[in-house]
């Protein structure tokens, strides 16, 4: 079984949610809405959704027999009897959020689906049984997210981490088509079938990838160590909160900006612009999401090491999203697992240009210390720029150093990593009053003690 999109020109997806007793209807609706956006990001068109109450998601057929029969009638290439000319309105994947929510909430499905997507993870047996019953390809939420990660990973490390998740997902779903065939062929163990060989090859490939990832992570740690003396700000937040837009505005860079979930996966580091003294680095991290597949959690943790070592976290929130409070809780949970220092954070309520004045006042009362901004407003971006400097200056210390004239080569590093408060020229060197992070000042002190200029 390969993990790839169908070959149809238009992949029309029917979303399925299973509501268990401990899940509210609101939670179901929010999760389905997010699944719709994930499906759109993958390039599928959503034709509607169905929900069924179940005690659990563990039964072999996942859904009841009646619901499966109902779905089978909605999932083939024949036209529905009641279909009319309006069916073509679902052929585009470019829905805005309100249109998508209305479509998902509606039970009026006017076009046949050729793919079914479950808003939960299906076991291999469940997947096989549902596909047999419906006659179309079936995805679960985990596979959708893995597909998106595979599509958007750019760096070698990200690609390898996603490949491990993909292979771990694939391994138990490789089916034995010839379980009775035990003939021995070259390259097989005694009594080993082609099915078993495929599984063994996948396991071997995973082991090789893990070795390469370990090597790459050591290199990444080395690069981060080189930046430890510099002031770093990490953008964190739920996917599609506007982190990349803010990154682009703060650094005057060409960071990819798309209105899609997981448009960017790899951590990007740029310098804050207009440039400051000392220089401040801004890093944009991968977006968060609920129900993240277990095998991708490791990918998140590796990527978010930038956040763990940052001098300041900018929590970017889409304030126009009615679910942003629960999304913020997801961010807190993952960062808590990383033991991130929550004292070094500044909440950014983004996209307030989509809110009424009354809504903005309500947010001000709820989050008095947050910055309400729109990345489209240059004044708002300038305000964030200023607040970053104000916050980081509180973390800096002052110290005086006598820099010998023979140590002129060190001046470039000083101006890059420190703020020069005062400069006095003496007979034996330059007396500098500097302001910088304690780590940078300590390193300069040791350098001056141990070096002979």
Coordinates of C-alpha atoms in Angstrom, one line a residue:
X1 CA 0.0 0.0 0.0
X2 CA 1.5 3.3 -0.9
X3 CA 0.6 6.6 0.8
X4 CA -0.3 8.9 -2.1
X5 CA -3.2 10.9 -3.3
X6 CA -5.7 9.2 -5.7
X7 CA -5.1 9.7 -9.4
X8 CA -8.5 11.3 -10.1
X9 CA -8.3 14.8 -11.5
X10 CA -10.6 15.9 -8.6
X11 CA -10.3 14.1 -5.3
X12 CA -13.7 14.5 -3.6
X13 CA -13.6 13.8 0.1
X14 CA -16.4 12.9 2.4
X15 CA -15.5 13.6 6.1
X16 CA -16.6 11.1 8.8
X17 CA -16.6 11.8 12.5
X18 CA -17.3 9.3 15.3
X19 CA -18.8 11.0 18.3
X20 CA -18.1 9.0 21.5
X21 CA -19.9 9.7 24.8
X22 CA -17.2 11.9 26.3
X23 CA -17.0 14.2 23.3
X24 CA -19.2 17.3 22.9
X25 CA -20.9 18.3 19.7
X26 CA -18.8 21.5 19.7
X27 CA -15.6 19.5 19.9
X28 CA -16.8 17.4 17.0
X29 CA -17.6 20.4 14.9
X30 CA -14.3 22.1 15.6
X31 CA -12.3 19.0 14.8
X32 CA -14.2 18.4 11.6
X33 CA -13.6 22.0 10.6
X34 CA -9.9 21.6 11.1
X35 CA -10.0 18.2 9.2
X36 CA -11.6 20.0 6.3
X37 CA -8.8 22.5 6.2
X38 CA -6.2 19.7 6.4
X39 CA -8.0 18.0 3.5
X40 CA -8.0 21.2 1.5
X41 CA -4.3 21.7 2.2
X42 CA -3.7 18.3 0.6
X43 CA -5.5 19.4 -2.5
X44 CA -8.8 17.5 -1.9
X45 CA -12.3 19.0 -2.4
X46 CA -14.7 18.5 0.5
X47 CA -18.2 17.4 -0.5
X48 CA -19.7 17.2 3.0
X49 CA -19.5 15.3 6.2
X50 CA -21.3 12.6 8.3
X51 CA -21.3 12.0 12.0
X52 CA -22.3 8.9 13.9
X53 CA -22.5 8.3 17.7
X54 CA -20.6 5.3 18.9
X55 CA -19.5 3.9 22.3
X56 CA -15.9 3.9 21.0
X57 CA -13.8 4.0 17.8
X58 CA -12.4 0.5 18.3
X59 CA -15.0 -1.8 16.7
X60 CA -13.8 -3.6 13.5
X61 CA -16.2 -1.9 11.1
X62 CA -15.8 1.5 12.8
X63 CA -19.3 2.4 11.8
X64 CA -22.7 0.6 12.1
X65 CA -23.8 -1.5 9.1
X66 CA -26.6 1.0 8.3
X67 CA -24.2 3.9 8.2
X68 CA -21.8 2.0 6.0
X69 CA -24.6 1.2 3.5
X70 CA -25.5 4.9 3.5
X71 CA -21.9 5.9 2.9
X72 CA -21.5 3.3 0.1
X73 CA -24.3 5.0 -1.8
X74 CA -22.4 8.3 -1.5
X75 CA -19.0 7.0 -2.5
X76 CA -18.7 5.9 -6.1
X77 CA -18.4 7.6 -9.4
X78 CA -22.1 7.5 -10.3
X79 CA -24.1 10.7 -10.0
X80 CA -26.5 11.0 -7.1
X81 CA -30.2 10.9 -8.3
X82 CA -30.9 14.4 -6.9
X83 CA -27.7 15.9 -8.2
X84 CA -28.2 19.2 -10.1
X85 CA -26.1 21.8 -11.8
X86 CA -25.0 23.2 -8.4
X87 CA -22.8 20.1 -7.8
X88 CA -20.0 21.8 -9.6
X89 CA -19.6 24.3 -6.9
X90 CA -17.7 21.8 -4.8
X91 CA -15.0 21.2 -7.4
X92 CA -12.7 23.9 -6.1
X93 CA -10.6 23.4 -3.0
X94 CA -10.3 27.2 -2.4
X95 CA -13.1 27.5 0.3
X96 CA -12.8 30.1 2.9
X97 CA -13.3 29.0 6.5
X98 CA -17.0 30.1 6.7
X99 CA -17.9 28.3 3.4
X100 CA -16.1 25.2 4.6
X101 CA -17.8 25.2 8.0
X102 CA -21.2 25.6 6.3
X103 CA -20.5 22.7 4.0
X104 CA -19.3 20.4 6.8
X105 CA -22.3 21.3 8.9
X106 CA -24.7 20.5 6.0
X107 CA -26.1 17.0 5.4
X108 CA -27.0 18.0 1.8
X109 CA -24.3 16.1 -0.2
X110 CA -24.7 16.9 -3.9
X111 CA -21.7 15.1 -5.3
X112 CA -20.3 11.6 -5.0
X113 CA -17.1 11.2 -3.0
X114 CA -14.2 9.1 -4.3
X115 CA -12.3 9.3 -1.0
X116 CA -13.5 9.0 2.6
X117 CA -11.6 10.6 5.4
X118 CA -12.1 9.7 9.1
X119 CA -11.4 12.2 11.8
X120 CA -9.6 9.6 14.0
X121 CA -6.9 7.0 13.5
X122 CA -8.0 3.7 12.1
X123 CA -6.3 0.4 12.8
X124 CA -5.1 -1.7 9.8
X125 CA -8.0 -4.0 10.1
X126 CA -10.5 -1.2 10.4
X127 CA -9.1 0.5 7.3
X128 CA -9.3 -2.7 5.3
X129 CA -12.8 -3.5 6.4
X130 CA -14.1 0.0 5.6
X131 CA -12.4 0.2 2.2
X132 CA -13.9 -3.2 1.4
X133 CA -17.4 -2.0 2.4
X134 CA -17.2 1.4 0.6
X135 CA -15.2 0.5 -2.5
X136 CA -13.2 3.7 -2.4
X137 CA -9.9 4.7 -0.8
X138 CA -10.1 5.5 2.9
X139 CA -7.9 7.9 4.8
X140 CA -7.7 8.6 8.5
X141 CA -6.6 11.8 10.1
X142 CA -3.1 10.5 10.8
X143 CA -2.5 9.7 7.2
X144 CA -3.7 13.1 6.0
X145 CA -1.3 14.9 8.4
X146 CA 1.6 12.6 7.3
X147 CA 0.8 13.3 3.7
X148 CA 0.9 17.1 4.3
X149 CA 4.1 16.9 6.2
X150 CA 5.6 14.8 3.4
X151 CA 4.5 17.4 0.9
X152 CA 5.8 20.4 2.8
X153 CA 9.1 19.2 4.3
X154 CA 12.1 20.9 2.7
X155 CA 15.2 20.3 4.8
X156 CA 16.9 16.9 4.9
X157 CA 16.1 16.5 8.7
X158 CA 12.4 17.3 8.3
X159 CA 12.1 14.9 5.3
X160 CA 13.8 12.1 7.3
X161 CA 11.6 12.6 10.3
X162 CA 8.5 12.6 8.3
X163 CA 9.6 9.5 6.4
X164 CA 10.0 7.6 9.7
X165 CA 6.4 8.6 10.6
X166 CA 5.2 7.5 7.1
X167 CA 7.0 4.1 7.4
X168 CA 5.8 3.5 10.9
X169 CA 2.3 4.2 9.7
X170 CA 2.8 2.0 6.6
X171 CA 4.3 -1.1 8.3
X172 CA 1.3 -2.6 10.0
X173 CA -0.9 -1.8 7.0
X174 CA 1.2 -3.9 4.6
X175 CA -1.1 -6.8 4.0
X176 CA -0.1 -10.4 3.3
X177 CA -1.6 -11.1 -0.1
X178 CA -0.1 -14.6 -0.3
X179 CA 0.0 -15.8 3.3
X180 CA 0.2 -19.5 2.2
X181 CA 3.2 -19.0 0.0
X182 CA 6.3 -20.2 1.9
X183 CA 8.5 -20.9 -1.1
X184 CA 12.1 -20.0 -0.5
X185 CA 13.8 -17.6 -3.0
X186 CA 17.1 -15.9 -3.1
X187 CA 17.4 -13.2 -0.4
X188 CA 14.7 -14.6 1.8
X189 CA 15.0 -16.2 5.2
X190 CA 13.8 -19.8 5.5
X191 CA 10.0 -19.8 5.2
X192 CA 9.8 -16.0 4.7
X193 CA 7.1 -14.6 2.5
X194 CA 7.2 -11.5 0.3
X195 CA 5.0 -9.9 2.8
X196 CA 7.5 -10.6 5.6
X197 CA 10.4 -9.4 3.4
X198 CA 8.6 -6.1 2.8
X199 CA 8.1 -5.5 6.5
X200 CA 11.7 -6.4 7.2
X201 CA 12.9 -4.0 4.6
X202 CA 10.8 -1.2 6.0
X203 CA 12.2 -1.9 9.5
X204 CA 15.8 -1.8 8.2
X205 CA 15.1 1.5 6.4
X206 CA 13.7 3.0 9.6
X207 CA 16.9 2.0 11.4
X208 CA 19.1 3.6 8.8
X209 CA 17.0 6.8 8.8
X210 CA 17.3 7.0 12.6
X211 CA 21.1 6.8 12.4
X212 CA 21.2 9.6 9.8
X213 CA 18.8 11.8 11.9
X214 CA 21.0 11.4 14.9
X215 CA 24.0 12.6 12.9
X216 CA 22.0 15.6 11.5
X217 CA 20.7 16.5 15.0
X218 CA 24.3 16.8 16.3
X219 CA 25.1 19.2 13.5
X220 CA 21.9 21.2 14.3
X221 CA 22.9 21.3 17.9
X222 CA 26.3 22.6 16.9
X223 CA 24.7 25.4 14.9
X224 CA 22.4 26.3 17.8
X225 CA 25.4 26.4 20.2
X226 CA 27.0 28.9 17.9
X227 CA 24.0 31.2 18.4
X228 CA 23.8 30.7 22.2
X229 CA 25.3 34.1 23.0
X230 CA 23.0 35.9 20.6
X231 CA 19.5 37.1 21.5
X232 CA 16.9 34.8 19.9
X233 CA 13.2 35.2 19.6
X234 CA 11.1 32.2 18.6
X235 CA 7.6 32.4 17.0
X236 CA 5.3 29.7 18.3
X237 CA 1.7 29.0 17.8
X238 CA -1.1 27.0 16.2
X239 CA -0.8 26.2 12.5
X240 CA -2.0 29.1 10.3
X241 CA -2.0 31.6 13.2
X242 CA 0.1 34.0 11.1
X243 CA 3.6 33.2 12.3
X244 CA 5.1 33.2 8.9
X245 CA 3.4 36.5 8.0
X246 CA 4.8 38.1 11.2
X247 CA 8.2 36.6 10.5
X248 CA 8.2 38.1 7.1
X249 CA 7.2 41.5 8.4
X250 CA 9.7 41.6 11.3
X251 CA 12.7 40.4 9.2
X252 CA 11.9 41.9 5.8
X253 CA 12.4 38.4 4.3
X254 CA 10.8 36.2 1.7
X255 CA 9.5 33.5 4.1
X256 CA 6.7 31.5 2.5
X257 CA 3.2 32.8 3.5
X258 CA 0.2 30.7 2.6
X259 CA -3.3 30.5 4.0
X260 CA -2.9 26.7 4.5
X261 CA -2.2 24.4 7.5
X262 CA 1.4 23.5 7.7
X263 CA 2.5 25.7 4.8
X264 CA 5.9 25.6 6.4
X265 CA 7.5 22.9 8.5
X266 CA 11.2 23.7 8.8
X267 CA 12.6 26.2 11.3
X268 CA 13.7 29.4 9.6
X269 CA 16.1 31.9 11.3
X270 CA 16.4 35.5 10.1
X271 CA 17.7 38.8 11.6
X272 CA 15.3 41.3 13.0
X273 CA 14.9 44.3 10.7
X274 CA 15.6 47.2 11.0
X275 CA 18.8 45.8 12.5
X276 CA 19.4 46.3 16.2
X277 CA 22.5 46.4 18.4
X278 CA 23.1 43.7 19.4
X279 CA 21.6 41.8 16.6
X280 CA 18.4 39.9 17.3
X281 CA 17.6 36.6 15.6
X282 CA 14.0 35.6 14.8
X283 CA 13.1 31.9 14.3
X284 CA 9.8 30.7 12.9
X285 CA 8.8 27.2 14.1
X286 CA 6.4 24.6 12.8
X287 CA 2.7 25.2 13.7
X288 CA 0.9 23.1 16.3
X289 CA -2.2 21.0 15.8
X290 CA -4.6 18.8 17.8
X291 CA -4.4 15.1 17.5
X292 CA -0.9 15.1 16.2
X293 CA 0.2 11.6 15.2
X294 CA 2.4 10.1 17.8
X295 CA 5.3 9.5 15.4
X296 CA 5.4 13.2 14.4
X297 CA 5.6 14.4 18.0
X298 CA 9.4 13.6 17.9
X299 CA 9.7 15.8 14.8
X300 CA 8.0 18.6 16.6
X301 CA 10.3 18.3 19.6
X302 CA 13.4 18.4 17.5
X303 CA 12.2 21.4 15.6
X304 CA 11.1 23.2 18.7
X305 CA 14.5 23.0 20.3
X306 CA 14.9 26.6 18.9
X307 CA 12.0 27.6 21.1
X308 CA 13.4 25.9 24.2
X309 CA 16.6 27.9 23.9
X310 CA 15.1 31.2 22.8
X311 CA 15.4 34.4 24.9
X312 CA 11.8 35.3 24.1
X313 CA 8.8 33.3 22.8
X314 CA 6.2 35.2 20.7
X315 CA 2.9 33.3 21.1
X316 CA 1.1 34.1 17.9
X317 CA -2.6 33.5 18.0
X318 CA -5.3 34.0 15.3
X319 CA -7.6 36.1 17.5
X320 CA -10.3 35.9 14.8
X321 CA -10.6 32.1 15.2
X322 CA -13.4 31.2 17.6
X323 CA -11.4 28.2 18.8
X324 CA -8.1 30.1 19.6
X325 CA -8.4 29.4 23.4
X326 CA -8.3 25.7 22.9
X327 CA -5.5 26.1 20.3
X328 CA -3.5 28.1 22.8
X329 CA -3.9 25.2 25.3
X330 CA -2.4 22.8 22.7
X331 CA 0.6 25.1 22.3
X332 CA 1.0 25.3 26.1
X333 CA 0.8 21.5 26.5
X334 CA 3.5 20.7 23.9
X335 CA 5.9 23.5 25.1
X336 CA 5.3 22.2 28.7
X337 CA 6.5 18.8 27.6
X338 CA 9.7 20.5 26.4
X339 CA 10.2 22.3 29.8
X340 CA 10.1 25.7 28.1
X341 CA 10.4 28.7 30.4
X342 CA 6.9 30.3 30.2
X343 CA 8.2 33.5 31.9
X344 CA 9.8 34.5 28.7
X345 CA 6.7 34.8 26.5
X346 CA 4.7 37.6 24.9
X347 CA 1.2 36.9 23.6
X348 CA 0.5 38.2 20.2
X349 CA -3.2 38.4 19.2
X350 CA -3.0 38.5 15.5
X351 CA -5.6 39.2 12.8
X352 CA -7.5 41.7 14.9
X353 CA -8.4 43.6 11.7
X354 CA -11.0 40.9 11.3
X355 CA -12.6 41.7 14.6
X356 CA -15.1 44.4 15.6
X357 CA -14.1 47.1 18.1
X358 CA -16.3 45.5 20.7
X359 CA -14.5 42.1 20.2
X360 CA -11.1 43.8 20.5
X361 CA -12.2 45.5 23.8
X362 CA -13.3 42.1 25.1
X363 CA -9.9 40.6 24.3
X364 CA -8.2 43.6 26.0
X365 CA -10.0 42.8 29.2
X366 CA -9.2 39.1 28.9
X367 CA -5.6 39.5 27.9
X368 CA -4.4 42.9 29.1
X369 CA -0.7 42.1 28.6
X370 CA -1.1 40.9 25.0
X371 CA -0.4 42.8 21.9
X372 CA -3.3 43.1 19.5
X373 CA -2.0 43.4 16.0
X374 CA -2.5 42.8 12.3
X375 CA 0.6 41.9 10.3
X376 CA -0.8 43.9 7.5
X377 CA -0.4 47.1 9.6
X378 CA 3.1 48.5 9.5
X379 CA 2.5 50.4 12.8
X380 CA 1.5 47.2 14.5
X381 CA 4.7 45.4 13.3
X382 CA 6.8 48.4 14.5
X383 CA 5.1 48.0 17.9
X384 CA 6.1 44.3 18.1
X385 CA 9.6 45.3 17.0
X386 CA 9.8 47.8 19.8
X387 CA 8.4 45.4 22.4
X388 CA 10.9 42.7 21.5
X389 CA 13.7 45.2 22.2
X390 CA 12.2 46.4 25.5
X391 CA 11.7 42.8 26.7
X392 CA 15.2 41.7 25.8
X393 CA 16.9 44.7 27.2
X394 CA 15.6 43.7 30.6
X395 CA 17.5 40.4 30.2
X396 CA 20.8 42.1 29.4
X397 CA 23.5 43.3 31.8
X398 CA 26.0 46.0 31.7
X399 CA 29.8 45.7 32.1
X400 CA 33.0 47.5 31.3
X401 CA 35.9 46.0 29.4
X402 CA 39.3 47.4 28.3
X403 CA 39.9 46.2 24.7
X404 CA 43.6 46.4 23.7
X405 CA 44.2 48.1 20.4
X406 CA 45.9 45.0 19.2
X407 CA 42.6 43.1 19.6
X408 CA 40.8 45.0 16.9
X409 CA 39.5 41.8 15.4
X410 CA 37.2 41.3 18.3
X411 CA 35.4 44.5 17.8
X412 CA 33.3 43.1 15.0
X413 CA 31.9 40.4 17.3
X414 CA 31.3 42.9 20.0
X415 CA 29.2 45.2 17.7
X416 CA 27.3 42.1 16.5
X417 CA 26.4 40.6 19.8
X418 CA 26.5 43.5 22.2
X419 CA 25.2 47.0 22.6
X420 CA 28.0 49.6 23.0
X421 CA 26.8 52.2 25.7
X422 CA 30.0 54.2 26.0
X423 CA 33.4 54.2 24.2
X424 CA 36.5 55.9 25.7
X425 CA 40.0 55.8 24.1
X426 CA 42.8 55.2 26.5
X427 CA 46.6 54.8 26.1
X428 CA 46.5 51.0 26.2
X429 CA 43.1 50.4 24.5
X430 CA 39.4 51.2 24.3
X431 CA 37.3 51.3 27.4
X432 CA 33.9 50.0 26.4
X433 CA 30.7 50.0 28.5
X434 CA 28.7 47.1 27.0
X435 CA 25.2 45.8 27.4
X436 CA 24.5 42.2 26.4
X437 CA 23.3 38.8 27.6
X438 CA 25.2 37.4 30.7
X439 CA 26.5 34.5 28.5
X440 CA 28.0 36.8 25.9
X441 CA 29.6 39.1 28.6
X442 CA 31.1 36.1 30.4
X443 CA 32.5 34.7 27.2
X444 CA 34.1 38.0 26.3
X445 CA 35.6 38.2 29.8
X446 CA 37.2 34.7 29.4
X447 CA 38.4 35.5 26.0
X448 CA 40.2 38.7 27.2
X449 CA 41.8 36.7 30.1
X450 CA 43.1 33.8 28.1
X451 CA 44.1 35.5 24.8
X452 CA 47.4 37.3 24.2
X453 CA 46.9 40.3 21.9

